[in-house]
PDB file of C-alpha atoms in Angstrom:
ATOM      1  CA  MET Z 787      -1.552  25.502 238.732  1.00  0.00           C
ATOM      2  CA  LYS Z 788       0.039  29.080 237.368  1.00  0.00           C
ATOM      3  CA  LEU Z 789       1.236  29.125 240.915  1.00  0.00           C
ATOM      4  CA  VAL Z 790       3.528  25.927 240.934  1.00  0.00           C
ATOM      5  CA  LYS Z 791       4.692  26.516 237.127  1.00  0.00           C
ATOM      6  CA  LYS Z 792       5.945  29.645 238.568  1.00  0.00           C
ATOM      7  CA  TRP Z 793       7.875  28.690 241.344  1.00  0.00           C
ATOM      8  CA  LEU Z 794       8.540  25.311 239.399  1.00  0.00           C
ATOM      9  CA  LEU Z 795      11.854  26.465 236.904  1.00  0.00           C
ATOM     10  CA  PRO Z 796      12.861  27.961 239.571  1.00  0.00           C
ATOM     11  CA  VAL Z 797      13.175  24.949 241.810  1.00  0.00           C
ATOM     12  CA  LEU Z 798      15.044  22.940 239.475  1.00  0.00           C
ATOM     13  CA  ILE Z 799      17.565  25.316 238.736  1.00  0.00           C
ATOM     14  CA  CYS Z 800      18.419  25.487 242.012  1.00  0.00           C
ATOM     15  CA  LEU Z 801      18.388  21.557 242.013  1.00  0.00           C
ATOM     16  CA  ALA Z 802      20.811  21.909 238.689  1.00  0.00           C
ATOM     17  CA  VAL Z 803      23.370  23.665 240.600  1.00  0.00           C
ATOM     18  CA  ALA Z 804      23.763  21.458 243.778  1.00  0.00           C
ATOM     19  CA  GLU Z 805      23.382  18.418 242.191  1.00  0.00           C
ATOM     20  CA  ALA Z 806      26.780  20.073 240.204  1.00  0.00           C
ATOM     21  CA  ALA Z 807      28.416  21.462 243.501  1.00  0.00           C
ATOM     22  CA  VAL Z 808      28.179  18.141 245.091  1.00  0.00           C
ATOM     23  CA  LEU Z 809      27.646  15.827 242.687  1.00  0.00           C
ATOM     24  CA  PRO Z 810      31.787  15.882 240.778  1.00  0.00           C
ATOM     25  CA  PRO Z 811      33.096  15.715 244.956  1.00  0.00           C
ATOM     26  CA  HIS Z 812      31.246  12.701 245.654  1.00  0.00           C
ATOM     27  CA  LEU Z 813      32.184  10.892 242.299  1.00  0.00           C
ATOM     28  CA  SER Z 814      35.732  11.207 243.497  1.00  0.00           C
ATOM     29  CA  LEU Z 815      35.334  10.061 246.537  1.00  0.00           C
ATOM     30  CA  ILE Z 816      33.595   7.521 244.607  1.00  0.00           C
ATOM     31  CA  ARG Z 817      35.994   6.463 242.350  1.00  0.00           C
ATOM     32  CA  ASP Z 818      39.222   6.514 245.070  1.00  0.00           C
ATOM     33  CA  HIS Z 819      37.259   3.875 246.900  1.00  0.00           C
ATOM     34  CA  GLN Z 820      37.186   1.842 243.823  1.00  0.00           C
ATOM     35  CA  GLN Z 821      41.584   2.377 242.379  1.00  0.00           C
ATOM     36  CA  PHE Z 822      42.568   2.046 246.218  1.00  0.00           C
ATOM     37  CA  ARG Z 823      40.168   0.904 248.610  1.00  0.00           C
ATOM     38  CA  GLN Z 824      39.866   3.905 250.411  1.00  0.00           C
ATOM     39  CA  VAL Z 825      39.322   7.115 250.773  1.00  0.00           C
ATOM     40  CA  HIS Z 826      41.609  10.072 249.185  1.00  0.00           C
ATOM     41  CA  ILE Z 827      41.902  12.575 251.988  1.00  0.00           C
ATOM     42  CA  GLU Z 828      43.705  16.130 251.141  1.00  0.00           C
ATOM     43  CA  GLU Z 829      44.212  17.427 254.206  1.00  0.00           C
ATOM     44  CA  LEU Z 830      46.039  16.186 257.021  1.00  0.00           C
ATOM     45  CA  ALA Z 831      45.845  17.727 260.349  1.00  0.00           C
ATOM     46  CA  ALA Z 832      49.214  19.517 262.008  1.00  0.00           C
ATOM     47  CA  ASP Z 833      49.515  16.597 264.549  1.00  0.00           C
ATOM     48  CA  SER Z 834      49.625  14.000 262.566  1.00  0.00           C
ATOM     49  CA  LEU Z 835      52.713  15.408 260.448  1.00  0.00           C
ATOM     50  CA  PRO Z 836      56.616  14.139 261.568  1.00  0.00           C
ATOM     51  CA  VAL Z 837      58.420  16.142 263.899  1.00  0.00           C
ATOM     52  CA  ARG Z 838      61.806  16.450 263.345  1.00  0.00           C
ATOM     53  CA  GLU Z 839      63.847  18.176 266.049  1.00  0.00           C
ATOM     54  CA  THR Z 840      67.809  19.103 266.362  1.00  0.00           C
ATOM     55  CA  PRO Z 841      70.366  16.606 266.907  1.00  0.00           C
ATOM     56  CA  THR Z 842      72.096  17.061 270.630  1.00  0.00           C
ATOM     57  CA  LEU Z 843      75.062  17.541 269.686  1.00  0.00           C
ATOM     58  CA  PRO Z 844      76.339  14.301 271.804  1.00  0.00           C
ATOM     59  CA  GLU Z 845      74.446  13.083 268.706  1.00  0.00           C
ATOM     60  CA  ARG Z 846      75.820  15.231 266.887  1.00  0.00           C
ATOM     61  CA  LEU Z 847      79.215  14.038 267.522  1.00  0.00           C
ATOM     62  CA  ALA Z 848      78.500  10.391 266.985  1.00  0.00           C
ATOM     63  CA  LEU Z 849      77.541  11.382 263.322  1.00  0.00           C
ATOM     64  CA  TYR Z 850      80.857  13.039 262.920  1.00  0.00           C
ATOM     65  CA  VAL Z 851      83.112  10.351 264.119  1.00  0.00           C
ATOM     66  CA  SER Z 852      80.500   8.277 261.891  1.00  0.00           C
ATOM     67  CA  TRP Z 853      81.846   9.870 258.617  1.00  0.00           C
ATOM     68  CA  MET Z 854      85.752   9.790 259.937  1.00  0.00           C
ATOM     69  CA  ASP Z 855      85.216   6.307 260.604  1.00  0.00           C
ATOM     70  CA  ASP Z 856      86.998   4.861 257.185  1.00  0.00           C
ATOM     71  CA  GLU Z 857      84.845   1.720 258.124  1.00  0.00           C
ATOM     72  CA  LYS Z 858      81.356   3.319 257.756  1.00  0.00           C
ATOM     73  CA  VAL Z 859      79.269   5.395 254.889  1.00  0.00           C
ATOM     74  CA  VAL Z 860      77.560   8.760 255.970  1.00  0.00           C
ATOM     75  CA  PRO Z 861      76.514  10.628 252.939  1.00  0.00           C
ATOM     76  CA  SER Z 862      78.602  14.061 252.383  1.00  0.00           C
ATOM     77  CA  PHE Z 863      79.368  17.582 250.827  1.00  0.00           C
ATOM     78  CA  GLN Z 864      81.767  19.520 250.898  1.00  0.00           C
ATOM     79  CA  SER Z 865      82.329  23.065 249.744  1.00  0.00           C
ATOM     80  CA  PRO Z 866      85.048  24.154 247.425  1.00  0.00           C
ATOM     81  CA  GLY Z 867      85.821  26.794 250.114  1.00  0.00           C
ATOM     82  CA  GLU Z 868      85.734  29.381 248.206  1.00  0.00           C
ATOM     83  CA  GLU Z 869      83.492  31.749 250.399  1.00  0.00           C
ATOM     84  CA  GLY Z 870      82.843  32.058 254.628  1.00  0.00           C
ATOM     85  CA  GLN Z 871      86.583  33.568 255.197  1.00  0.00           C
ATOM     86  CA  ALA Z 872      84.564  35.934 257.401  1.00  0.00           C
ATOM     87  CA  GLN Z 873      82.784  33.457 259.149  1.00  0.00           C
ATOM     88  CA  ALA Z 874      86.029  30.932 259.307  1.00  0.00           C
ATOM     89  CA  LYS Z 875      88.454  33.228 260.957  1.00  0.00           C
ATOM     90  CA  GLY Z 876      85.746  34.206 263.432  1.00  0.00           C
ATOM     91  CA  LEU Z 877      84.969  30.624 264.143  1.00  0.00           C
ATOM     92  CA  ILE Z 878      88.742  29.439 264.762  1.00  0.00           C
ATOM     93  CA  ARG Z 879      89.167  33.151 267.170  1.00  0.00           C
ATOM     94  CA  ALA Z 880      86.277  31.829 269.186  1.00  0.00           C
ATOM     95  CA  SER Z 881      87.353  28.399 269.248  1.00  0.00           C
ATOM     96  CA  LEU Z 882      91.416  28.974 270.058  1.00  0.00           C
ATOM     97  CA  GLU Z 883      89.339  31.546 273.095  1.00  0.00           C
ATOM     98  CA  ARG Z 884      87.189  28.407 274.119  1.00  0.00           C
ATOM     99  CA  LEU Z 885      90.236  25.982 274.490  1.00  0.00           C
ATOM    100  CA  ALA Z 886      92.340  28.027 275.983  1.00  0.00           C
ATOM    101  CA  GLN Z 887      89.496  28.585 278.266  1.00  0.00           C
ATOM    102  CA  ALA Z 888      89.714  25.041 278.814  1.00  0.00           C
ATOM    103  CA  GLY Z 889      92.679  24.741 279.298  1.00  0.00           C
ATOM    104  CA  VAL Z 890      93.918  22.276 276.370  1.00  0.00           C
ATOM    105  CA  ILE Z 891      96.300  25.058 274.886  1.00  0.00           C
ATOM    106  CA  PRO Z 892      98.161  28.064 277.025  1.00  0.00           C
ATOM    107  CA  GLU Z 893      96.809  31.164 277.441  1.00  0.00           C
ATOM    108  CA  LYS Z 894     100.026  32.499 276.675  1.00  0.00           C
ATOM    109  CA  LEU Z 895      99.781  31.164 272.490  1.00  0.00           C
ATOM    110  CA  LEU Z 896      96.448  32.714 272.696  1.00  0.00           C
ATOM    111  CA  VAL Z 897      97.326  36.284 273.824  1.00  0.00           C
ATOM    112  CA  ASP Z 898     100.779  36.204 271.350  1.00  0.00           C
ATOM    113  CA  LYS Z 899      99.915  34.497 268.474  1.00  0.00           C
ATOM    114  CA  ALA Z 900      96.225  34.361 268.289  1.00  0.00           C
ATOM    115  CA  ALA Z 901      94.827  37.771 268.165  1.00  0.00           C
ATOM    116  CA  ASP Z 902      94.415  37.519 263.815  1.00  0.00           C
ATOM    117  CA  PRO Z 903      95.042  34.401 262.855  1.00  0.00           C
ATOM    118  CA  GLU Z 904      95.547  34.292 259.215  1.00  0.00           C
ATOM    119  CA  ILE Z 905      93.496  32.372 257.558  1.00  0.00           C
ATOM    120  CA  ALA Z 906      94.985  29.512 255.297  1.00  0.00           C
ATOM    121  CA  PHE Z 907      92.343  26.958 253.928  1.00  0.00           C
ATOM    122  CA  TRP Z 908      88.647  26.579 255.055  1.00  0.00           C
ATOM    123  CA  THR Z 909      85.695  24.641 253.785  1.00  0.00           C
ATOM    124  CA  TYR Z 910      82.409  23.706 254.684  1.00  0.00           C
ATOM    125  CA  PHE Z 911      81.079  19.734 255.205  1.00  0.00           C
ATOM    126  CA  LEU Z 912      77.645  18.864 255.648  1.00  0.00           C
ATOM    127  CA  LEU Z 913      76.342  15.353 257.260  1.00  0.00           C
ATOM    128  CA  TRP Z 914      73.280  13.152 257.318  1.00  0.00           C
ATOM    129  CA  ASN Z 915      71.970  10.513 259.303  1.00  0.00           C
ATOM    130  CA  PRO Z 916      72.288   7.745 257.159  1.00  0.00           C
ATOM    131  CA  GLU Z 917      69.758   5.975 259.905  1.00  0.00           C
ATOM    132  CA  SER Z 918      67.100   7.720 258.873  1.00  0.00           C
ATOM    133  CA  SER Z 919      65.369   8.716 255.082  1.00  0.00           C
ATOM    134  CA  ILE Z 920      67.978  11.737 253.410  1.00  0.00           C
ATOM    135  CA  ALA Z 921      64.180  13.498 252.342  1.00  0.00           C
ATOM    136  CA  GLY Z 922      63.844  16.307 254.569  1.00  0.00           C
ATOM    137  CA  GLN Z 923      66.290  15.523 256.800  1.00  0.00           C
ATOM    138  CA  THR Z 924      68.045  18.444 257.882  1.00  0.00           C
ATOM    139  CA  PRO Z 925      71.864  18.080 257.186  1.00  0.00           C
ATOM    140  CA  ILE Z 926      74.740  18.943 260.407  1.00  0.00           C
ATOM    141  CA  GLY Z 927      77.225  21.141 259.467  1.00  0.00           C
ATOM    142  CA  PHE Z 928      80.941  21.523 260.330  1.00  0.00           C
ATOM    143  CA  TRP Z 929      83.256  24.290 259.785  1.00  0.00           C
ATOM    144  CA  ARG Z 930      87.767  22.301 258.772  1.00  0.00           C
ATOM    145  CA  VAL Z 931      89.823  25.910 259.309  1.00  0.00           C
ATOM    146  CA  THR Z 932      93.565  25.321 258.597  1.00  0.00           C
ATOM    147  CA  ALA Z 933      94.915  28.965 260.416  1.00  0.00           C
ATOM    148  CA  ASP Z 934      98.782  30.418 260.220  1.00  0.00           C
ATOM    149  CA  LEU Z 935      99.419  31.507 264.346  1.00  0.00           C
ATOM    150  CA  GLY Z 936     103.277  33.424 263.464  1.00  0.00           C
ATOM    151  CA  ASP Z 937     105.352  29.702 263.893  1.00  0.00           C
ATOM    152  CA  CYS Z 938     102.364  27.855 264.661  1.00  0.00           C
ATOM    153  CA  PRO Z 939      99.542  26.274 261.888  1.00  0.00           C
ATOM    154  CA  VAL Z 940      96.899  25.422 264.333  1.00  0.00           C
ATOM    155  CA  GLN Z 941      93.334  23.307 262.837  1.00  0.00           C
ATOM    156  CA  LEU Z 942      89.596  23.013 263.763  1.00  0.00           C
ATOM    157  CA  ASP Z 943      86.651  21.296 262.989  1.00  0.00           C
ATOM    158  CA  ILE Z 944      84.628  23.028 264.127  1.00  0.00           C
ATOM    159  CA  ASP Z 945      80.183  22.542 264.756  1.00  0.00           C
ATOM    160  CA  GLN Z 946      78.036  25.004 263.379  1.00  0.00           C
ATOM    161  CA  GLU Z 947      75.656  24.396 265.427  1.00  0.00           C
ATOM    162  CA  SER Z 948      77.064  25.964 268.574  1.00  0.00           C
ATOM    163  CA  GLY Z 949      80.846  26.966 267.119  1.00  0.00           C
ATOM    164  CA  LEU Z 950      82.286  23.724 269.794  1.00  0.00           C
ATOM    165  CA  PRO Z 951      85.775  22.761 268.650  1.00  0.00           C
ATOM    166  CA  VAL Z 952      85.779  18.923 267.961  1.00  0.00           C
ATOM    167  CA  ARG Z 953      89.094  17.810 266.229  1.00  0.00           C
ATOM    168  CA  LEU Z 954      92.302  20.201 267.090  1.00  0.00           C
ATOM    169  CA  SER Z 955      95.580  19.783 265.988  1.00  0.00           C
ATOM    170  CA  LEU Z 956      98.582  22.474 266.698  1.00  0.00           C
ATOM    171  CA  TYR Z 957     102.182  22.088 266.225  1.00  0.00           C
ATOM    172  CA  ASP Z 958     104.152  24.690 268.422  1.00  0.00           C
ATOM    173  CA  PRO Z 959     107.641  24.237 269.256  1.00  0.00           C
ATOM    174  CA  GLU Z 960     107.338  24.729 272.594  1.00  0.00           C
ATOM    175  CA  LEU Z 961     104.378  21.536 273.696  1.00  0.00           C
ATOM    176  CA  ARG Z 962     106.152  18.667 273.299  1.00  0.00           C
ATOM    177  CA  LEU Z 963     107.626  20.053 276.975  1.00  0.00           C
ATOM    178  CA  ALA Z 964     104.638  21.316 278.817  1.00  0.00           C
ATOM    179  CA  TRP Z 965     102.715  17.981 277.148  1.00  0.00           C
ATOM    180  CA  LYS Z 966     105.463  15.031 277.944  1.00  0.00           C
ATOM    181  CA  ASP Z 967     103.908  13.314 280.938  1.00  0.00           C
ATOM    182  CA  THR Z 968     100.900  11.168 280.287  1.00  0.00           C
ATOM    183  CA  ALA Z 969      99.278  13.457 283.419  1.00  0.00           C
ATOM    184  CA  ALA Z 970      99.006  16.558 281.129  1.00  0.00           C
ATOM    185  CA  GLN Z 971      97.682  14.897 278.270  1.00  0.00           C
ATOM    186  CA  ALA Z 972      95.083  13.856 280.656  1.00  0.00           C
ATOM    187  CA  ALA Z 973      94.627  17.043 281.507  1.00  0.00           C
ATOM    188  CA  VAL Z 974      94.434  18.088 278.309  1.00  0.00           C
ATOM    189  CA  GLY Z 975      92.190  15.498 277.417  1.00  0.00           C
ATOM    190  CA  ARG Z 976      90.206  16.541 280.501  1.00  0.00           C
ATOM    191  CA  GLY Z 977      89.277  20.335 279.297  1.00  0.00           C
ATOM    192  CA  PHE Z 978      88.689  19.401 275.581  1.00  0.00           C
ATOM    193  CA  LEU Z 979      85.956  17.119 276.431  1.00  0.00           C
ATOM    194  CA  SER Z 980      84.456  19.633 278.999  1.00  0.00           C
ATOM    195  CA  LEU Z 981      83.689  21.659 276.284  1.00  0.00           C
ATOM    196  CA  LEU Z 982      81.947  19.558 274.829  1.00  0.00           C
ATOM    197  CA  GLY Z 983      79.772  18.541 278.260  1.00  0.00           C
ATOM    198  CA  LEU Z 984      81.326  15.201 278.324  1.00  0.00           C
ATOM    199  CA  GLU Z 985      81.560  13.178 281.439  1.00  0.00           C
ATOM    200  CA  VAL Z 986      85.231  11.591 281.375  1.00  0.00           C
ATOM    201  CA  GLU Z 987      85.274   7.975 282.418  1.00  0.00           C
ATOM    202  CA  GLU Z 988      88.766   6.562 282.865  1.00  0.00           C
ATOM    203  CA  ALA Z 989      92.376   7.709 281.694  1.00  0.00           C
ATOM    204  CA  ARG Z 990      95.295   5.925 280.701  1.00  0.00           C
ATOM    205  CA  PRO Z 991      98.041   5.727 277.896  1.00  0.00           C
ATOM    206  CA  ASP Z 992      97.508   3.876 274.669  1.00  0.00           C
ATOM    207  CA  ALA Z 993      99.251   0.957 274.718  1.00  0.00           C
ATOM    208  CA  VAL Z 994      99.155   0.908 270.990  1.00  0.00           C
ATOM    209  CA  ASP Z 995     100.425   4.467 270.523  1.00  0.00           C
ATOM    210  CA  PRO Z 996     103.217   5.520 272.426  1.00  0.00           C
ATOM    211  CA  GLY Z 997     102.602   8.934 273.333  1.00  0.00           C
ATOM    212  CA  SER Z 998      99.145   8.931 273.754  1.00  0.00           C
ATOM    213  CA  VAL Z 999      96.149   8.824 276.067  1.00  0.00           C
ATOM    214  CA  VAL Z1000      93.356   7.865 275.530  1.00  0.00           C
ATOM    215  CA  LEU Z1001      89.706   8.923 277.399  1.00  0.00           C
ATOM    216  CA  SER Z1002      86.985   6.956 277.599  1.00  0.00           C
ATOM    217  CA  VAL Z1003      83.498   8.986 277.419  1.00  0.00           C
ATOM    218  CA  ALA Z1004      80.467   7.809 279.638  1.00  0.00           C
ATOM    219  CA  GLY Z1005      77.847   6.692 277.265  1.00  0.00           C
ATOM    220  CA  ALA Z1006      78.811   7.265 273.857  1.00  0.00           C
ATOM    221  CA  GLU Z1007      80.340   5.005 271.141  1.00  0.00           C
ATOM    222  CA  PHE Z1008      83.555   7.468 270.740  1.00  0.00           C
ATOM    223  CA  TYR Z1009      86.503   7.932 272.914  1.00  0.00           C
ATOM    224  CA  CYS Z1010      88.711  11.105 272.843  1.00  0.00           C
ATOM    225  CA  SER Z1011      92.827  10.508 271.878  1.00  0.00           C
ATOM    226  CA  VAL Z1012      95.316  12.971 273.142  1.00  0.00           C
ATOM    227  CA  MET Z1013      98.689  12.708 270.982  1.00  0.00           C
ATOM    228  CA  VAL Z1014     101.809  14.731 271.149  1.00  0.00           C
ATOM    229  CA  SER Z1015     103.939  13.736 268.482  1.00  0.00           C
ATOM    230  CA  LYS Z1016     107.246  16.168 267.041  1.00  0.00           C
ATOM    231  CA  ALA Z1017     106.177  18.939 268.281  1.00  0.00           C
ATOM    232  CA  THR Z1018     102.170  18.310 267.261  1.00  0.00           C
ATOM    233  CA  LEU Z1019      99.137  18.358 270.047  1.00  0.00           C
ATOM    234  CA  ILE Z1020      96.344  15.815 268.114  1.00  0.00           C
ATOM    235  CA  VAL Z1021      92.893  16.214 270.114  1.00  0.00           C
ATOM    236  CA  GLU Z1022      90.182  14.112 268.667  1.00  0.00           C
ATOM    237  CA  LEU Z1023      87.361  11.872 268.666  1.00  0.00           C
ATOM    238  CA  ARG Z1024      87.567   8.545 267.567  1.00  0.00           C
ATOM    239  CA  PRO Z1025      85.283   5.629 266.945  1.00  0.00           C
ATOM    240  CA  GLY Z1026      84.919   2.629 269.801  1.00  0.00           C
ATOM    241  CA  TRP Z1027      86.229  -0.637 268.193  1.00  0.00           C
ATOM    242  CA  GLU Z1028      89.247   1.853 267.092  1.00  0.00           C
ATOM    243  CA  MET Z1029      90.694   1.502 270.691  1.00  0.00           C
ATOM    244  CA  THR Z1030      92.594  -1.027 270.809  1.00  0.00           C
ATOM    245  CA  ASP Z1031      94.536  -2.851 274.034  1.00  0.00           C
ATOM    246  CA  GLY Z1032      93.905  -6.291 272.619  1.00  0.00           C
ATOM    247  CA  VAL Z1033      90.345  -6.361 273.213  1.00  0.00           C
ATOM    248  CA  ASN Z1034      87.548  -3.421 272.267  1.00  0.00           C
ATOM    249  CA  GLY Z1035      87.150  -0.779 275.012  1.00  0.00           C
ATOM    250  CA  PHE Z1036      88.697   0.086 278.605  1.00  0.00           C
ATOM    251  CA  ASP Z1037      89.731  -2.935 280.655  1.00  0.00           C
ATOM    252  CA  ARG Z1038      87.799  -2.402 283.318  1.00  0.00           C
TER     253      ARG Z1038
END
């Protein structure tokens, strides 16, 4: 009897400790089941979490074109343009070199005037895909930089991820003579799109906008426009619905 009493108290204490450790979580499970008809799970397996892949360049371009389209609404944020001048200068210089190598702008312009461009204006803007949840979505960044190349002002929109130019506006008194025919303008458009890794399906004069050439892009819902007007060269991507000829898209 004395032996039983000797071990009874320690056993009771162990049972009480075990009950204190087990009972609250058990009661929590019961309460969760009563409230939500399911068990509350504290941890998620890593494999069950959604994986957000970095948007490809064509996807970034499509979002950029949508942002440029007045008919569509794309969530965006634009910086005040007070910081990043050195980065903007490096981006526009590298973009001009790429454009010259692709035959979009004359190499002479690069050698004579673009070695040390004077930055007049710069800003960056962030875009979010409106078709996805904004929460947790990584924004897509672009730069807009304006520089003076002597007497040739230039403005570029540049993809932040790749550093590639996605829009060009360049004034040069010599351009009107160099690219006055549609064949030369089409060559400019092909060189510009090749930089972006895009394949041209067809190039032809714009029936609505004289002095312009339009190039359809394989697998894309946008096209490229090349315009030379008053010694200004503009190369930009436009939404497909805007390609007018009386119909949407190119005639086949």
